[in-house]
Coordinates of C-alpha atoms in Angstrom, one line a residue:
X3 CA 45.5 56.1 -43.1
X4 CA 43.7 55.3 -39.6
X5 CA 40.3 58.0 -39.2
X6 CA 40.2 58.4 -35.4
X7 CA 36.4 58.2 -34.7
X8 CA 36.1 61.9 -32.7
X9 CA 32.6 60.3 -30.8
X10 CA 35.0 57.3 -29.9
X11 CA 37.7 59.8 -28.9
X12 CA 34.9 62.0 -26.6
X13 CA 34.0 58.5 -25.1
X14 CA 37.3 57.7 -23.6
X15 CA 38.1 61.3 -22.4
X16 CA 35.1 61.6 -20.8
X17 CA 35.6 57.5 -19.3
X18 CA 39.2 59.1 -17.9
X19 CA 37.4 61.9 -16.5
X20 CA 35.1 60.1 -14.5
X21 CA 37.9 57.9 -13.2
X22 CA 39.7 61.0 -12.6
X23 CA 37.0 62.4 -10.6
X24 CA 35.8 59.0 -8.5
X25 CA 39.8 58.8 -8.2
X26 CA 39.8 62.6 -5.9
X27 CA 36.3 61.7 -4.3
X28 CA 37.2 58.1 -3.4
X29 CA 40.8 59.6 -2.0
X30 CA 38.6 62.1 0.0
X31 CA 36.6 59.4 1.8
X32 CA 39.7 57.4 3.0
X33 CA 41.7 60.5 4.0
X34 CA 41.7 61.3 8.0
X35 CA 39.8 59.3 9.7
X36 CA 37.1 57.6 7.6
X37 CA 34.1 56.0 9.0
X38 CA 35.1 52.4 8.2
X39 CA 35.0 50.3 11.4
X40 CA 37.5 47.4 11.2
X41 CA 39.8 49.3 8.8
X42 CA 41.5 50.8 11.8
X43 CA 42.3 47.3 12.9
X44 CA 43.8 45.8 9.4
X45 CA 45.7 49.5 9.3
X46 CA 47.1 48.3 13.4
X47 CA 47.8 44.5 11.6
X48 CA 50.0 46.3 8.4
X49 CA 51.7 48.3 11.2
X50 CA 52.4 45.4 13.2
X51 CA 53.2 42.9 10.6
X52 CA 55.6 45.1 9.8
X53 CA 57.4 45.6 13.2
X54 CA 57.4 41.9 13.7
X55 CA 59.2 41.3 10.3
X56 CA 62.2 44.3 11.5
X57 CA 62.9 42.1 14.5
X58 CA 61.4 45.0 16.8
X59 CA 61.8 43.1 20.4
X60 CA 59.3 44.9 22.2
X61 CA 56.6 44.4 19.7
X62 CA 57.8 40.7 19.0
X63 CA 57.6 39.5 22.7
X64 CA 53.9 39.7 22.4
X65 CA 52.6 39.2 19.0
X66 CA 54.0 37.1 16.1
X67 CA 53.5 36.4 12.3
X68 CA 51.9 33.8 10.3
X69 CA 51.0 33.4 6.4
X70 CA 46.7 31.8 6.9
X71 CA 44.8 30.8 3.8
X72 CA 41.6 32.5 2.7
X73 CA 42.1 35.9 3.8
X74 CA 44.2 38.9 4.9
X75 CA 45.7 38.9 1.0
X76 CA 45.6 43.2 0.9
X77 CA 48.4 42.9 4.4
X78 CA 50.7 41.0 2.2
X79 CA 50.2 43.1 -0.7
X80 CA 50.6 46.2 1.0
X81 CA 53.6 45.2 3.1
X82 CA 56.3 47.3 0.8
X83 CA 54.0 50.2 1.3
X84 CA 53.8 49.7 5.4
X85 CA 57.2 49.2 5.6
X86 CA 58.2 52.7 3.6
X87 CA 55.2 54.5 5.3
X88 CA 53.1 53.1 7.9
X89 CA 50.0 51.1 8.2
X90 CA 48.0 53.8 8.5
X91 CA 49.1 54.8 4.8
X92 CA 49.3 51.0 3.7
X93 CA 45.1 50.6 4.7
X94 CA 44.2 54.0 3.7
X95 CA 45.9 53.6 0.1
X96 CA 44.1 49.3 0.0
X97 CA 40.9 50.8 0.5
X98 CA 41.1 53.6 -2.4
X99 CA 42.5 50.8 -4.5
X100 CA 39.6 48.7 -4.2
X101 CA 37.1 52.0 -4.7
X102 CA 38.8 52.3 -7.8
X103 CA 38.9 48.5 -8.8
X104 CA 34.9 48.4 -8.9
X105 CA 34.6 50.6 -11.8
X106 CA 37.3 49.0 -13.6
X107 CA 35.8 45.6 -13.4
X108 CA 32.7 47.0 -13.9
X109 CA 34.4 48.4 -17.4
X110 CA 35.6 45.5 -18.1
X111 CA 32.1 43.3 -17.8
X112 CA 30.6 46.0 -19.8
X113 CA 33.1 45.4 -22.1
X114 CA 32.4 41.8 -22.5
X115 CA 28.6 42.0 -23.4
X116 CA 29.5 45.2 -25.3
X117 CA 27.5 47.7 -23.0
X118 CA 28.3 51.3 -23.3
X119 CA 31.5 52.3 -21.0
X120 CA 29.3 55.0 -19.2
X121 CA 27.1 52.7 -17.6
X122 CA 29.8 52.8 -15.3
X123 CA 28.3 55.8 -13.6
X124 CA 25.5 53.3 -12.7
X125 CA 27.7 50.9 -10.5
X126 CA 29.5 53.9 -8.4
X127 CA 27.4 53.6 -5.2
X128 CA 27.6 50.3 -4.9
X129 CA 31.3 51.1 -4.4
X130 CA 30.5 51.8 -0.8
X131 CA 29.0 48.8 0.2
X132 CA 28.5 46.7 3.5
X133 CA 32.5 45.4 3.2
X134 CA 33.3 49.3 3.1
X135 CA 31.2 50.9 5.8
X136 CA 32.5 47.8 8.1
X137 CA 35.7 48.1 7.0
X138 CA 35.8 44.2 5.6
X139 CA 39.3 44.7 4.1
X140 CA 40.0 41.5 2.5
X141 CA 36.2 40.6 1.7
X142 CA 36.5 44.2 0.5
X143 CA 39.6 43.8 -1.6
X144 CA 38.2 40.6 -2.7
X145 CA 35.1 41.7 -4.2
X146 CA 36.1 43.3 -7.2
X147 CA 38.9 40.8 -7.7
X148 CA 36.2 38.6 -8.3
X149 CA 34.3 40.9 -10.8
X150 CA 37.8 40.7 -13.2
X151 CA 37.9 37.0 -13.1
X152 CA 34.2 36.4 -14.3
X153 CA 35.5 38.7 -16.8
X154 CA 38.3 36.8 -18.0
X155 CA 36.5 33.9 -17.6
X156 CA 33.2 35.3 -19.9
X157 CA 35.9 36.2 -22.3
X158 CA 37.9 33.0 -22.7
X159 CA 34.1 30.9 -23.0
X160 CA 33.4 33.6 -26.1
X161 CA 37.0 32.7 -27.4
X162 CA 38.0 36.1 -27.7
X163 CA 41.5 37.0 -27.4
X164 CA 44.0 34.7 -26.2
X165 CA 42.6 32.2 -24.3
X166 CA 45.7 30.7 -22.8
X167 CA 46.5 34.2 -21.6
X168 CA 42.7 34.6 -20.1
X169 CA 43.4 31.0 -18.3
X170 CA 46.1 32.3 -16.9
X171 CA 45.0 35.2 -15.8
X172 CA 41.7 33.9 -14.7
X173 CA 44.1 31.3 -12.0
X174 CA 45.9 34.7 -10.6
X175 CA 42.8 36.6 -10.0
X176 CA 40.9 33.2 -8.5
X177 CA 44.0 32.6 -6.6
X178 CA 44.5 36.3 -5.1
X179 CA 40.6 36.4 -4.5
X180 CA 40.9 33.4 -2.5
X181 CA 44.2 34.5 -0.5
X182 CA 41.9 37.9 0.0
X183 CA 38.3 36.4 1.1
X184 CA 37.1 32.8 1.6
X185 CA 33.2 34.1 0.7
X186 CA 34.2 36.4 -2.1
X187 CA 36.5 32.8 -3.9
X188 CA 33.1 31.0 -3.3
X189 CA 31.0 33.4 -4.9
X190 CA 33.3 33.6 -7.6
X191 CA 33.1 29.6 -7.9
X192 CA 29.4 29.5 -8.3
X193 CA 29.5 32.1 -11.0
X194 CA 31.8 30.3 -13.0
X195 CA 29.9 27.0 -12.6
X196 CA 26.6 28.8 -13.5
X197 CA 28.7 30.0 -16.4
X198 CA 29.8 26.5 -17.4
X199 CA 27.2 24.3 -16.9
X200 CA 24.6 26.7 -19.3
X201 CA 27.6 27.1 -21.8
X202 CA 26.0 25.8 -25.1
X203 CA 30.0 24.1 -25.0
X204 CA 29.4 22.8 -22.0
X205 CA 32.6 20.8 -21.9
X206 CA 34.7 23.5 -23.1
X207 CA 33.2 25.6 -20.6
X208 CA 33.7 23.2 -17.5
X209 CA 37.4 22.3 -18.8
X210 CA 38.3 26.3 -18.8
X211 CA 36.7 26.6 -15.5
X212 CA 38.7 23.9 -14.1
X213 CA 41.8 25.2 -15.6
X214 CA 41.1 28.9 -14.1
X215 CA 39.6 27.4 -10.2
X216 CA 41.8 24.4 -9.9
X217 CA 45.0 26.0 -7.9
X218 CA 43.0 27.9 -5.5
X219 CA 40.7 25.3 -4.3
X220 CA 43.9 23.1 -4.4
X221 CA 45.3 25.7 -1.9
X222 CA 42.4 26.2 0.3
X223 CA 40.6 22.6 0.5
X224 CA 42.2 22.1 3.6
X225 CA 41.1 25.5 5.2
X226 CA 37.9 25.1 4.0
X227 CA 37.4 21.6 5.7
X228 CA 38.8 22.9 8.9
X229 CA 36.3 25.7 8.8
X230 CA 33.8 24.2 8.3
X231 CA 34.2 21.5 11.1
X232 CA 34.4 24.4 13.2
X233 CA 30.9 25.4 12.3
X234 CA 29.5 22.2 14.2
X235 CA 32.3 21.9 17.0
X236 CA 31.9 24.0 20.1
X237 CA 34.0 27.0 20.8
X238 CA 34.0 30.2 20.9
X239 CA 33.5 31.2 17.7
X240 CA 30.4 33.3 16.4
X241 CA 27.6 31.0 16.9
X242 CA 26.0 30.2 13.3
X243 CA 22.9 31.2 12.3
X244 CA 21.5 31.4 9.0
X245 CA 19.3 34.9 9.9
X246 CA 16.3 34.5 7.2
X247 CA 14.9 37.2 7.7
X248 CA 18.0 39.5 7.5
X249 CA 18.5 38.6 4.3
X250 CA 15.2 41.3 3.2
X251 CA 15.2 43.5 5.9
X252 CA 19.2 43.8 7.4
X253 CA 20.8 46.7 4.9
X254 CA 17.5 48.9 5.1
X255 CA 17.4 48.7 8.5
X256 CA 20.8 49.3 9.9
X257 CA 21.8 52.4 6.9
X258 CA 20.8 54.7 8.6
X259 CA 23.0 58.0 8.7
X260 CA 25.1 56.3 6.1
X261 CA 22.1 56.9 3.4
X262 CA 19.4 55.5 2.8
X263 CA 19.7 55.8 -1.5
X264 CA 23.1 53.9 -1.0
X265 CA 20.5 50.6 -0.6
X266 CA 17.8 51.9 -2.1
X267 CA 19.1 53.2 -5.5
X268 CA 21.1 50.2 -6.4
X269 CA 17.5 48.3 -5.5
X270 CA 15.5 50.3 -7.9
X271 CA 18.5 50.2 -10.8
X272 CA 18.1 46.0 -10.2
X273 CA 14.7 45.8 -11.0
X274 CA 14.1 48.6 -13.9
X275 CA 17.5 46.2 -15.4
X276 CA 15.5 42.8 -14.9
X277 CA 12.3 44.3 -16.3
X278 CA 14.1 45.4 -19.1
X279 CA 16.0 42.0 -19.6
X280 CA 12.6 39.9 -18.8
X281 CA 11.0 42.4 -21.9
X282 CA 13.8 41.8 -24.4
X283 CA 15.4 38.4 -22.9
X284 CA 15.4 36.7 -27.0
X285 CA 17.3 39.9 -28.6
X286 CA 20.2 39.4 -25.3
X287 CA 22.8 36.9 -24.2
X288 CA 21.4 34.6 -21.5
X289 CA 24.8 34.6 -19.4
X290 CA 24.4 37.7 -17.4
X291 CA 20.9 36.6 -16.1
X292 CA 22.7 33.1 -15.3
X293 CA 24.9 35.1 -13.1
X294 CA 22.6 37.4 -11.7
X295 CA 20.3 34.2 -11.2
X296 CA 23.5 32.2 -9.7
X297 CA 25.0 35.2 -6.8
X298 CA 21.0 35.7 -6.0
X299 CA 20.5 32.5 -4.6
X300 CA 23.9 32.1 -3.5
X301 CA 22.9 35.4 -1.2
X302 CA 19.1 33.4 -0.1
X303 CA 21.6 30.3 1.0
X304 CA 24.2 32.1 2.9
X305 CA 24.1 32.3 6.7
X306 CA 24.7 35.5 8.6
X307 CA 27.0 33.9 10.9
X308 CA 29.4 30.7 10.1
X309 CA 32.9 28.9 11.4
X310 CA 33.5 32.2 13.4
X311 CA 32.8 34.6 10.4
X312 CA 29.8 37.8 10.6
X313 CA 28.0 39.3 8.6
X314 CA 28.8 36.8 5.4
X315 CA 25.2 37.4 3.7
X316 CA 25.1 41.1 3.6
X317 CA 28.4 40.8 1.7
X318 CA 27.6 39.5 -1.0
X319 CA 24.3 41.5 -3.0
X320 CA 26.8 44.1 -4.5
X321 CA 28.0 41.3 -6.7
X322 CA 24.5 40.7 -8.2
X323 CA 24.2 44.2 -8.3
X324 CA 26.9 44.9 -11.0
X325 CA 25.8 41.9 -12.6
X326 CA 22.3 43.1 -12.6
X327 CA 23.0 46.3 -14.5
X328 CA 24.7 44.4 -17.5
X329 CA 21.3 42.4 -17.8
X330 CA 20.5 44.4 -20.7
X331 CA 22.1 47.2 -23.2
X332 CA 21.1 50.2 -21.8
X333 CA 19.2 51.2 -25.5
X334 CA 16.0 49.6 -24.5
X335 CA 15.5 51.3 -21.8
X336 CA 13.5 54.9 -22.3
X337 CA 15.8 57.5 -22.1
X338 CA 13.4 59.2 -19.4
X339 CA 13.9 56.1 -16.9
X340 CA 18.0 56.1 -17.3
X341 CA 18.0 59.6 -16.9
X342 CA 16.4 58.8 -13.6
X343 CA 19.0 56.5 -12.9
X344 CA 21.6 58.8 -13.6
X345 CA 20.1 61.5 -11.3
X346 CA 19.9 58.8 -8.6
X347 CA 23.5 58.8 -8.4
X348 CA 24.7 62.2 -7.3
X349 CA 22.0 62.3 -4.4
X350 CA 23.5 58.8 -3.3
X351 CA 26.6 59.5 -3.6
X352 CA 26.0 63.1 -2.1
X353 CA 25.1 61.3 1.2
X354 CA 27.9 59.3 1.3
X355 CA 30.0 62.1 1.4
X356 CA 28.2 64.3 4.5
X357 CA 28.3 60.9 6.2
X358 CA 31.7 60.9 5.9
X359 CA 32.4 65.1 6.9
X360 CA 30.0 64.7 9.6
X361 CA 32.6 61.2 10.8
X362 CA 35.1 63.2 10.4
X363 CA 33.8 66.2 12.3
X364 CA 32.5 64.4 15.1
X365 CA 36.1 62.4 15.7
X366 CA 38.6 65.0 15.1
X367 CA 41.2 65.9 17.3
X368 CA 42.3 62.0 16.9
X369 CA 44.7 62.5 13.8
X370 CA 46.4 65.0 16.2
X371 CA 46.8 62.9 18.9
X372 CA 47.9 59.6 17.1
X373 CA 50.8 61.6 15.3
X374 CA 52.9 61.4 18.4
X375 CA 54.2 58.0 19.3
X376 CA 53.0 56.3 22.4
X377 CA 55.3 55.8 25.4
X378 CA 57.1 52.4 25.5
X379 CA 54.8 49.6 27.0
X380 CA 51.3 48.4 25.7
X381 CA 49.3 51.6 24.9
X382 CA 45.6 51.1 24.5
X383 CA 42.0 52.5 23.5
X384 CA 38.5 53.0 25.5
X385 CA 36.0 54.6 24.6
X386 CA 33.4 56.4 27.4
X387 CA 30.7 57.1 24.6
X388 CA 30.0 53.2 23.7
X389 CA 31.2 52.0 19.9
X390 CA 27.8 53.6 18.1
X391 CA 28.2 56.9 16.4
X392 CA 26.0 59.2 14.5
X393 CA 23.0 57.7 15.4
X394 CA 23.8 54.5 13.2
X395 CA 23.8 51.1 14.1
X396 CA 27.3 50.0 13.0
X397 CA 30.0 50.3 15.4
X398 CA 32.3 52.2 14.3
X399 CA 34.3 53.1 17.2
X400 CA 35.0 50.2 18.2
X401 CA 38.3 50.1 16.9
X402 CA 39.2 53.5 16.4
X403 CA 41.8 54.3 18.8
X404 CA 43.7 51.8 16.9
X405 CA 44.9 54.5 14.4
X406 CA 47.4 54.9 17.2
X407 CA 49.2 52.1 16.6
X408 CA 48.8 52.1 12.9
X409 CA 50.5 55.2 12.6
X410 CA 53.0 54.7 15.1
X411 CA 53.8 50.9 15.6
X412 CA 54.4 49.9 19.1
X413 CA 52.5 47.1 21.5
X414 CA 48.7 48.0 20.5
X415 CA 45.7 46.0 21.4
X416 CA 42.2 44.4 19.5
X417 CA 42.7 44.1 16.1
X418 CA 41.9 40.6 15.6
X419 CA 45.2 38.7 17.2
X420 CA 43.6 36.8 19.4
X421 CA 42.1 34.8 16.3
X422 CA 43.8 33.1 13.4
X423 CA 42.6 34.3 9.9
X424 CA 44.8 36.9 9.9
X425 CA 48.7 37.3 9.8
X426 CA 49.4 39.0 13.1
X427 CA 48.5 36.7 16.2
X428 CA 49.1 36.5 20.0
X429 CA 52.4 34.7 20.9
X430 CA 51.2 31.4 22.6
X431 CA 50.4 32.3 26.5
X432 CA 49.9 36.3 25.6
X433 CA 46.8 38.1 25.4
X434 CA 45.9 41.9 25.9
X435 CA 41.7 42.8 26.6
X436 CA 39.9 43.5 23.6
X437 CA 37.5 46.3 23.4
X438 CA 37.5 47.7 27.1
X439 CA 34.6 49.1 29.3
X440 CA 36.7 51.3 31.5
X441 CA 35.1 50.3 34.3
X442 CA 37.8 47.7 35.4
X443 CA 41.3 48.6 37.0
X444 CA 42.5 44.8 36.0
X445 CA 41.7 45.6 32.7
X446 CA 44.0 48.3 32.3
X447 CA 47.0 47.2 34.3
X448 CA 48.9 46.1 31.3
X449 CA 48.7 49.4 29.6
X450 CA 50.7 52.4 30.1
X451 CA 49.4 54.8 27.6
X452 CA 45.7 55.4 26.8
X453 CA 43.3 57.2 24.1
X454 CA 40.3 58.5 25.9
X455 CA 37.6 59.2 23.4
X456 CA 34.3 60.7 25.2
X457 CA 34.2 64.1 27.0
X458 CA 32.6 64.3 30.6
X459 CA 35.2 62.7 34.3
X460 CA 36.6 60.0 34.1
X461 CA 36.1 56.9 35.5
X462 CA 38.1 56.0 39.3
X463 CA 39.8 52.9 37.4
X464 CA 41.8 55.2 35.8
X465 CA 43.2 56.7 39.5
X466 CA 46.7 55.4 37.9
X467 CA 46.6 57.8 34.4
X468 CA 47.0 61.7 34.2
X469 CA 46.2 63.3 31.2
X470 CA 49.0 64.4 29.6
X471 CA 46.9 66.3 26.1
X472 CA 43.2 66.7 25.0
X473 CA 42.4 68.1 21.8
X474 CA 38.6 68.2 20.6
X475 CA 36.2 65.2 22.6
X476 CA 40.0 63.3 22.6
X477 CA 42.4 62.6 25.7
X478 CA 46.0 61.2 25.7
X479 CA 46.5 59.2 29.3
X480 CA 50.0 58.1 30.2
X481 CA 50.7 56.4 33.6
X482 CA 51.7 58.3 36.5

């Protein structure tokens, strides 16, 4: 007769109600309009992708599809979704998806160096990280994609389980975190190698990892070579530039109204972890510090800007920051200090979500207008106020009005097609202006419909527009 252990039992309830919980929080951030700056571009891509593949000839004379390497994985995966709903949906349901993918692979580490399931809590702000306030959908996707296959991988190398089953597994999450993100497959690659190369079965350990890696960098040698050929050929992609001291100063400088304890407390968690490990290093395993070790100078060696891409450092310390908090078993800390950590949470987390209300205050009157479909032509977005909002630094409404065509398909405009990394592009010889300044009639002779976001007249290039609804600091403009 099997005794069910009732402490065991309370465990897992209480690991279901936290999931539970993040699960209604995490579905509250992306609802409406969330403050996630590209997202409203990926969302106009699904919508898009979508219309191309149904053969819709106004939307196909101008933009076409294409299956690239190395990113835009979350647009393929989401497709079926898009196509019974809209992109809108399709990006809003990806991103709570990968909010509730960190905890999981952080379960799943814990797991592997037998750390206590509600350490969990610890690793929830660093849900909203750099690839979520951006709006880095596939680096975003990616991320935790990579978390599961270093766990798969840690648990093949301690030869637990089925191994053959681990392998396989590991080569489906390597592969799909490579289709996601380029930077996220790379970090995941060092990891591994750190892994192997400090495995007391060192051969073993390089033999698994070559097994595991082998059909994604089969896949993406070719894209990788071509990128990074671009980074020393002129063009005009993003200029590199390897930003040193951005890698200190770059996240605690630009969150602002986003929260400051959304950099800070995953800061102070990472270094009460690696006292605790540097105090008790003989009593634990050595492979979490190899990690932690491995994605921290991976961050120091990564440029800000390379082969067209932004913003890669910055993407990368939430890795090392789930690592970090497996350093050690959570025992030898003094209960005073993780009660601490615990109470960091809910103030971090408390700030995310009055960023988020006070986004959504400031916008609304958007979902209203965008649930009416455009007129036929190209219908566009421009905003009077700049793309700043809320006193922060990122942009975030720089692609905003491009919830329009996420919701309602049609022949939108900037959200990415003029480049080739993701799988909606310009047809050869088409090209619609990207983010708009309003102060240029030529600019917006191809459109016929336009979102006006800022209050105040409006500029004389619009002499061909009359407003046709206004609801909250938004205007609909239609040609006369």
């Amino acid at each position: 007769m099997n005794v069910v252990d009732p402490a065991s039992s309370l465990a897992r309830w209480r690991l279901v109600a936290l999931l539970v919980a993040w699960g209604a929080f995490a579905a509250w951030c992306v609802s409406g309009i969330p403050p996630s700056v590209d997202l409203p571009a990926h969302a106009a891509q699904m919508q898009t992708f979508a219309d191309v593949l149904r053969g819709n000839p106004e939307v196909s004379a101008w933009y076409e599809a294409h299956l690239p390497l190395g990113y835009g994985l979350p647009i393929w995966l989401f497709l079926p979704v898009t196509l019974l709903t809209n992109g809108a949906f399709a990006a809003r349901l990806a991103a709570w998806t990968v909010l509730m993918l960190f905890p999981l692979a952080h379960l799943a580490l814990a797991r592997t160096f037998g750390r206590p399931s509600w350490t969990v809590v610890l690793g929830l702000p660093l849900a909203f990280n750099i690839s979520y306030w951006y709006g880095f959908l596939p680096s975003f996707f990616a991320l935790p994609l990579a978390l599961l296959a270093l766990a798969l991988y840690l648990r093949a190398l301690r030869g637990s389980g089925r191994v053959v089953g681990a392998m396989v597994g590991l080569a489906l999450l390597s592969t799909a975190t490579m289709l996601s993100h380029l930077v996220s497959f790379g970090a995941l690659c060092v990891g591994v190698a750190a892994l192997a190369l400090t495995s007391d079965s060192r051969k073993r350990a390089v033999g698994l990892a070559a097994v595991g890696l082998a059909p994604p960098l089969l896949l993406c040698a070719a894209r990788v070579l071509t990128l990074l050929s671009r980074a020393f050929s002129p063009g005009d992609h993003t200029v590199p530039d390897y930003g040193w001291g951005s890698h200190f100063n770059w996240l605690l400088r630009n969150y602002r109204p986003e929260g400051m304890l959304a950099v800070v407390c995953p800061l102070v968690m990472t270094a009460v972890f690696v006292v605790a490990y540097l105090r008790h290093r003989r009593e634990e395993p050595r492979a979490p510090w190899v990690l932690f070790l491995a994605l921290g100078v991976l961050f120091l060696l990564t440029p800000k800007a390379l082969s067209g891409a932004w913003l890669i450092h910055v993407r990368l310390p939430v890795l090392a920051g789930f690592i970090a908090l497996l350093l050690v078993d959570p025992a030898r800390i003094a209960r005073p200090v993780k009660a601490l950590l615990l109470l960091l949470v809910v103030p971090s987390l408390a700030e995310t979500a009055r960023f988020h209300w006070r986004f959504k205050h400031e916008v609304a009157g958007l979902e209203t207008l965008v649930a009416q479909p455009p007129p036929p032509g190209v219908h566009g977005y421009v905003s009077l106020v700049g793309n700043r909002s809320q006193g922060s630094r990122l942009v975030y409404l720089e692609h905003l009005g491009q919830w329009w065509t996420a919701n309602q398909g049609g022949v939108g405009h900037h959200f990415f097609a003029n480049g080739d990394h993701l799988p909606v592009r310009f047809r050869p010889g088409r090209s619609l202006p990207q983010w708009m300044d309003a102060s240029s009639a030529e600019q917006l002779a191809p459109f016929s419909a336009l979102l006006v976001y800022g209050e105040g007249p409006l500029p004389e290039s619009f002499a061909g527009f009359e407003e046709t609804e206004r609801v909250g600091s938004w205007r609909r403009l239609e040609r006369r």
